[in-house]
PDB file of C-alpha atoms in Angstrom:
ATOM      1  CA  UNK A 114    -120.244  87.007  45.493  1.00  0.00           C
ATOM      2  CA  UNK A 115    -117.396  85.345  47.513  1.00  0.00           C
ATOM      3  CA  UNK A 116    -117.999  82.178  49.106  1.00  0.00           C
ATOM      4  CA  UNK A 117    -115.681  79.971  51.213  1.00  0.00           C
ATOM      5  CA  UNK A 118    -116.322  76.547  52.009  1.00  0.00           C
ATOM      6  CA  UNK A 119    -115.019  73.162  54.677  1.00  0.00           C
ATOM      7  CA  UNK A 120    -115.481  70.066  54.609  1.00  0.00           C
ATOM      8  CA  UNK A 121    -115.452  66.736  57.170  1.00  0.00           C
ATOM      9  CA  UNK A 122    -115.418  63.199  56.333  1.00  0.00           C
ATOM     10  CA  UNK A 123    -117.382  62.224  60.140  1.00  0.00           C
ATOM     11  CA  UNK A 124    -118.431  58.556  61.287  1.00  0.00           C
ATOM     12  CA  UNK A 125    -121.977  58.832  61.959  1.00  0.00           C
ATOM     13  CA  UNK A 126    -125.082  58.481  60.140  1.00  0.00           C
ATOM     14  CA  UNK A 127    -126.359  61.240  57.979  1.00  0.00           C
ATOM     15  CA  UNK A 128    -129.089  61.749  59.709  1.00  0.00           C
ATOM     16  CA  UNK A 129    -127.681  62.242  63.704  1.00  0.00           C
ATOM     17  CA  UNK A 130    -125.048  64.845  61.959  1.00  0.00           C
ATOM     18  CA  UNK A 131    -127.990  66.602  60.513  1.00  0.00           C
ATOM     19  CA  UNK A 132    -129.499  66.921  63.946  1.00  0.00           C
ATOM     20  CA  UNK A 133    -126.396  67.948  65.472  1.00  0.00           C
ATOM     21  CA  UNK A 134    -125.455  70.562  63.576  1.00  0.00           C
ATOM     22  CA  UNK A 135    -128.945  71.769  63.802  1.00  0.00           C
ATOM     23  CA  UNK A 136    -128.502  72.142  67.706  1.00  0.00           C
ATOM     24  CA  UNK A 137    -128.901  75.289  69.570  1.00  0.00           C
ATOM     25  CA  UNK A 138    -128.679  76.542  73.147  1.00  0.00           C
ATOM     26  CA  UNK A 139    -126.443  75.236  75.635  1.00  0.00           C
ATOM     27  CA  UNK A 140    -125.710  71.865  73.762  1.00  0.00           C
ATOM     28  CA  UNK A 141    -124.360  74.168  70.537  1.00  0.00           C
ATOM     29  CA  UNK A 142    -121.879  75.959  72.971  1.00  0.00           C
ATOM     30  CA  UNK A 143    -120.455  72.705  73.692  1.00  0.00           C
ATOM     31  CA  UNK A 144    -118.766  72.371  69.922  1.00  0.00           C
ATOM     32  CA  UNK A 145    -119.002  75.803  68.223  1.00  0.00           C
ATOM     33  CA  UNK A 146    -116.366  78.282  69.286  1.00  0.00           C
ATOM     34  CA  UNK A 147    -117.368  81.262  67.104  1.00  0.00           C
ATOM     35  CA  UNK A 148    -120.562  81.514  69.113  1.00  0.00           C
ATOM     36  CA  UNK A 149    -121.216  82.902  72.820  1.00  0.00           C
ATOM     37  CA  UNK A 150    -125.148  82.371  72.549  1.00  0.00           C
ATOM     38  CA  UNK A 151    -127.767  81.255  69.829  1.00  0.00           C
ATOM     39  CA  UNK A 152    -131.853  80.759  69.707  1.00  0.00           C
ATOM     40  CA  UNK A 153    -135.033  80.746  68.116  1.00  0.00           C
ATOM     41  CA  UNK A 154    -136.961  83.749  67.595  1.00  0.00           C
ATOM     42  CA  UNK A 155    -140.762  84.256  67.266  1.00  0.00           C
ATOM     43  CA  UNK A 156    -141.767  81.847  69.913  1.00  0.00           C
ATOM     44  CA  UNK A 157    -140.284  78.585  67.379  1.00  0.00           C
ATOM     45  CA  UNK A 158    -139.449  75.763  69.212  1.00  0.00           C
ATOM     46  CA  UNK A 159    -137.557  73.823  66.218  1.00  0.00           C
ATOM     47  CA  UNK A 160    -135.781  74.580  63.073  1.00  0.00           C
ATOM     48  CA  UNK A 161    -137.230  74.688  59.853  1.00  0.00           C
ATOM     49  CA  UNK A 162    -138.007  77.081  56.535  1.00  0.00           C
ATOM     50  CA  UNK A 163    -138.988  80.550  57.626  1.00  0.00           C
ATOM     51  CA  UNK A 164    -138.136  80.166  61.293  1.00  0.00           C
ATOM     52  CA  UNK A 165    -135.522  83.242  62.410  1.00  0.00           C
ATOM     53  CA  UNK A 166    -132.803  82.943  64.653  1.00  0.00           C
ATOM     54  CA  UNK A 167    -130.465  85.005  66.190  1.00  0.00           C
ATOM     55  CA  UNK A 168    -126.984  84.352  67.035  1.00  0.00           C
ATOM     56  CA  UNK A 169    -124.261  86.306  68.784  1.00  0.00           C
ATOM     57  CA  UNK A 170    -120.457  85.745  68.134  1.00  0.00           C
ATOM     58  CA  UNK A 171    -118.010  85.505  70.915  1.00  0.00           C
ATOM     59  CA  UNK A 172    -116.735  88.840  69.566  1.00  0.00           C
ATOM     60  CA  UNK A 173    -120.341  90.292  70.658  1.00  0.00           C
ATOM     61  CA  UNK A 174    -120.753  90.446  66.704  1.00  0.00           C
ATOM     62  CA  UNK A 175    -125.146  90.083  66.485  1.00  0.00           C
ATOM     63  CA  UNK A 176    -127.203  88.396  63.255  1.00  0.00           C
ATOM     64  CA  UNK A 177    -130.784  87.077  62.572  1.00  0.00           C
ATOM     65  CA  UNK A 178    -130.971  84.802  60.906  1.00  0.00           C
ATOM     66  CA  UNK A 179    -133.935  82.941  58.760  1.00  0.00           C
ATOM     67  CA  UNK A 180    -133.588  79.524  57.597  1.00  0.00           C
ATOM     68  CA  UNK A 181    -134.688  79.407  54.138  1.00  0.00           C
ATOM     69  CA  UNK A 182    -134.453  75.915  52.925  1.00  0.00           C
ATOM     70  CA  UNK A 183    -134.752  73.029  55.513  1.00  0.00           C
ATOM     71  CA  UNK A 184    -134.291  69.442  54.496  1.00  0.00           C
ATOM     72  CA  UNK A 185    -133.141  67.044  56.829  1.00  0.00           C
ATOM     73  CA  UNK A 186    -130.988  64.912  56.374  1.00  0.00           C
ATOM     74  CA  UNK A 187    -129.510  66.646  53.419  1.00  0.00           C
ATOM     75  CA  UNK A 188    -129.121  70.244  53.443  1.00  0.00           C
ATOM     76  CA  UNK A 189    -130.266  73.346  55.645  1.00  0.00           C
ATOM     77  CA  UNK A 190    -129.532  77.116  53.796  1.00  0.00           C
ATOM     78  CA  UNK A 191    -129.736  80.194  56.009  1.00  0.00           C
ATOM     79  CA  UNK A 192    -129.650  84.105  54.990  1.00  0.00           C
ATOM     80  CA  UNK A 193    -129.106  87.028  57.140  1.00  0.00           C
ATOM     81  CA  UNK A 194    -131.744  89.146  58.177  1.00  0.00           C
ATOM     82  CA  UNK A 195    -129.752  91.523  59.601  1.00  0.00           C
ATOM     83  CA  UNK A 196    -126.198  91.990  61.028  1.00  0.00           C
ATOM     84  CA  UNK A 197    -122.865  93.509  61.114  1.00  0.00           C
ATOM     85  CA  UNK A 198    -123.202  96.508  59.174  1.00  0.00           C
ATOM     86  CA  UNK A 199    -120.265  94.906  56.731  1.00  0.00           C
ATOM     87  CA  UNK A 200    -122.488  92.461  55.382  1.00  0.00           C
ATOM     88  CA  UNK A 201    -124.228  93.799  52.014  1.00  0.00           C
ATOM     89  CA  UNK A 202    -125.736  90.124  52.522  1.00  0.00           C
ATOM     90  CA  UNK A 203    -124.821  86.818  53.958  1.00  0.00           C
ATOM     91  CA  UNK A 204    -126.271  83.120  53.263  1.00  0.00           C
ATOM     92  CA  UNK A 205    -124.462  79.593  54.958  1.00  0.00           C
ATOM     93  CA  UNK A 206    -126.065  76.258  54.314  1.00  0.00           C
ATOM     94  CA  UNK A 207    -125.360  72.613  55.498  1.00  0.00           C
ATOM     95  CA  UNK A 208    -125.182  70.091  53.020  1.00  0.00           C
ATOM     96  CA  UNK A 209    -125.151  65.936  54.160  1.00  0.00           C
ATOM     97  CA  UNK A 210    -124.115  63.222  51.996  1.00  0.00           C
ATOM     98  CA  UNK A 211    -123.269  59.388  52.861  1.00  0.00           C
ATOM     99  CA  UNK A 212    -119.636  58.511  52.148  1.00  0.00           C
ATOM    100  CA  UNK A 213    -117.708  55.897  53.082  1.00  0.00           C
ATOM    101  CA  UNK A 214    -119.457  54.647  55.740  1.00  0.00           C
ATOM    102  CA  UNK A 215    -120.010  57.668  57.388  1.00  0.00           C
ATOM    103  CA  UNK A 216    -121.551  61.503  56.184  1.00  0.00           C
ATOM    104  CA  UNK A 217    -119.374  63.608  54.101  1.00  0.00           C
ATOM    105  CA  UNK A 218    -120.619  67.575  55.782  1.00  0.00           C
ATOM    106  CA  UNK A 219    -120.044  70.333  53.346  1.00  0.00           C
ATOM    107  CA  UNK A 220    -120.591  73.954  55.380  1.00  0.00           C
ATOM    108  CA  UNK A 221    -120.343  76.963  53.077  1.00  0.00           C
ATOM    109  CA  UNK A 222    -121.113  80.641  53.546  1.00  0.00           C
ATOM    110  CA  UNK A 223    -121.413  83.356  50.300  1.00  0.00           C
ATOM    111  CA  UNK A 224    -121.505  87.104  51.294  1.00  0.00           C
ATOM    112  CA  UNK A 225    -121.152  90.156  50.162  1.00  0.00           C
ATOM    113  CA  UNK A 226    -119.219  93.158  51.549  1.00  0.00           C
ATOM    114  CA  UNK A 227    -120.185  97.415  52.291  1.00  0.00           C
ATOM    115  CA  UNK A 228    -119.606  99.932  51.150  1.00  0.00           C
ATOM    116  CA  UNK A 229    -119.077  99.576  47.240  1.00  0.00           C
ATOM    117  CA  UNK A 230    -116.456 101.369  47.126  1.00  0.00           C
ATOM    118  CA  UNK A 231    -114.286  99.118  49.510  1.00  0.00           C
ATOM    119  CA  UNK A 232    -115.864  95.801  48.497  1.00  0.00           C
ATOM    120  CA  UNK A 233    -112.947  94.521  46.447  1.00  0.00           C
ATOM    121  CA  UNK A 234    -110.684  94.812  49.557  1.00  0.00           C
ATOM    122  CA  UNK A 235    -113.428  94.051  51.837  1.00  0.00           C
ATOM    123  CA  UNK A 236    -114.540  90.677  49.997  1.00  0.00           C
ATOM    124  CA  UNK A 237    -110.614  89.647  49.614  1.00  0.00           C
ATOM    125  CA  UNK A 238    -110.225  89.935  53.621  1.00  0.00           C
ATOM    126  CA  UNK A 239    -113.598  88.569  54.516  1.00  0.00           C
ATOM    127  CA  UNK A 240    -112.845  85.513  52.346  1.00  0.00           C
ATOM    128  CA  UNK A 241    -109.803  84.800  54.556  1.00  0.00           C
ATOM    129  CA  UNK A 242    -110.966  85.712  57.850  1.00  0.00           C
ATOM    130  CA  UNK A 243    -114.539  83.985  57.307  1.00  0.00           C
ATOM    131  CA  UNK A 244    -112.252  81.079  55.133  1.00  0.00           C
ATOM    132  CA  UNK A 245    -110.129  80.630  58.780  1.00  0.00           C
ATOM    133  CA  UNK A 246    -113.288  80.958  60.919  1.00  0.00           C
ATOM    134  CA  UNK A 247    -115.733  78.094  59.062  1.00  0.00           C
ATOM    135  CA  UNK A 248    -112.697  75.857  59.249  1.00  0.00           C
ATOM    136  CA  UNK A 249    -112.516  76.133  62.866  1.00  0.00           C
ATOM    137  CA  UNK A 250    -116.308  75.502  63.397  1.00  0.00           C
ATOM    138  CA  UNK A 251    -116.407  72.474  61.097  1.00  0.00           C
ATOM    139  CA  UNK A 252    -113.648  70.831  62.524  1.00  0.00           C
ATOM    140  CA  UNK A 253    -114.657  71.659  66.482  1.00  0.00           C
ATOM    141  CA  UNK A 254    -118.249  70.148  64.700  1.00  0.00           C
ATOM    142  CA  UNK A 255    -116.108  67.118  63.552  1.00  0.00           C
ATOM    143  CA  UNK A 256    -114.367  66.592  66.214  1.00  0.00           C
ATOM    144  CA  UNK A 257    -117.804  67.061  68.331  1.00  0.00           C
ATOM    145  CA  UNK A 258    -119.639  64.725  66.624  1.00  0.00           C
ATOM    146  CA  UNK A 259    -116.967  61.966  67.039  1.00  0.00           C
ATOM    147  CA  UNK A 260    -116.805  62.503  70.810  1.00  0.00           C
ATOM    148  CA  UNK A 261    -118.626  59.409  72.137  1.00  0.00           C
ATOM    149  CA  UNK A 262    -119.610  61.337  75.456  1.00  0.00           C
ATOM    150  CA  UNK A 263    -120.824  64.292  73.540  1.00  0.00           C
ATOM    151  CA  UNK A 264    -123.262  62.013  71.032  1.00  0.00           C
ATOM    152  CA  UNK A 265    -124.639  60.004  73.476  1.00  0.00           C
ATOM    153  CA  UNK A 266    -125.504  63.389  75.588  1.00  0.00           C
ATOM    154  CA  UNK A 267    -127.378  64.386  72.581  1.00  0.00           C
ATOM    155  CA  UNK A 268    -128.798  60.907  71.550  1.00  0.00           C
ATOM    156  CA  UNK A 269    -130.073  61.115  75.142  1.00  0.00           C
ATOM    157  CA  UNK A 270    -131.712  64.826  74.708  1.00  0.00           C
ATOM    158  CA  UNK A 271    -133.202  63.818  71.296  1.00  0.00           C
ATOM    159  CA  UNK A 272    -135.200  61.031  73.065  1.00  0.00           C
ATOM    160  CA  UNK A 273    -136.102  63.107  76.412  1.00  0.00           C
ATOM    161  CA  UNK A 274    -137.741  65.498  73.753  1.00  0.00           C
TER     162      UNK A 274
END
């Protein structure tokens, strides 16, 4: 299966990027572009493993979404539920490591394309569309997460909670 990958060197602590990239709601429209609205499904109030979500893309695209591994501060793994009807399958994951001072955030999605019979040109352009698309998100997530008004809005929420 194809898989394309980014990754940001960010000045924070693992732990407050794991939180932040785990945001959803109003505060997640704030730093990811390829979303117009995101939330939990079921009646969850949090994240974690089995917990669905469903987001919608600013293209109107729609997926849910269920987490399937959830360890903070190191890694989060999603796979679709169901989507786009191009999507044989879909799976991104989060993964957290100190470096340098800081958190070294690794965001990777693997897929698969349909029909069969057009996957070979399917995959090749969904690697480079999805390729261009996860490098915008990480680095509006970098960028977000070094934006000292932004993190102390959501240091703020964290302890209101």
């Amino acid at each position: 299966m194809p898989q394309v990958r980014a990754e940001r060197l960010i000045r924070l602590d693992p732990e407050t990027v794991f939180a932040f990239s785990q945001t959803t709601g109003s505060f997640r429209l704030k730093w990811d572009p390829f979303i117009s609205s995101q939330g939990f499904l079921d009646g969850a109030g949090s994240a974690g493993k089995g917990v669905r979500t469903r987001t919608r893309s600013r293209l109107g695209l729609t997926m849910v979404s269920e987490y399937v591994s959830y360890a903070p501060p190191r890694n989060v793994g999603m796979t679709m539920v169901s989507g786009p009807w191009f999507f044989g399958n879909f799976g991104g994951g989060w993964r957290f490591t100190p470096d340098d001072g800081g958190t070294r955030a690794v965001w990777k999605y693997t897929f698969s394309c349909r029909p069969a019979v057009l996957r070979p040109l399917m995959d090749r352009v969904g690697t480079w569309l999805l390729g261009r698309e996860i490098e915008r998100r990480i680095e509006a997530f970098a960028r977000a997460c070094e934006d000292p008004a932004l993190v102390a809005e959501f240091r703020a929420d964290l302890r209101a909670r």
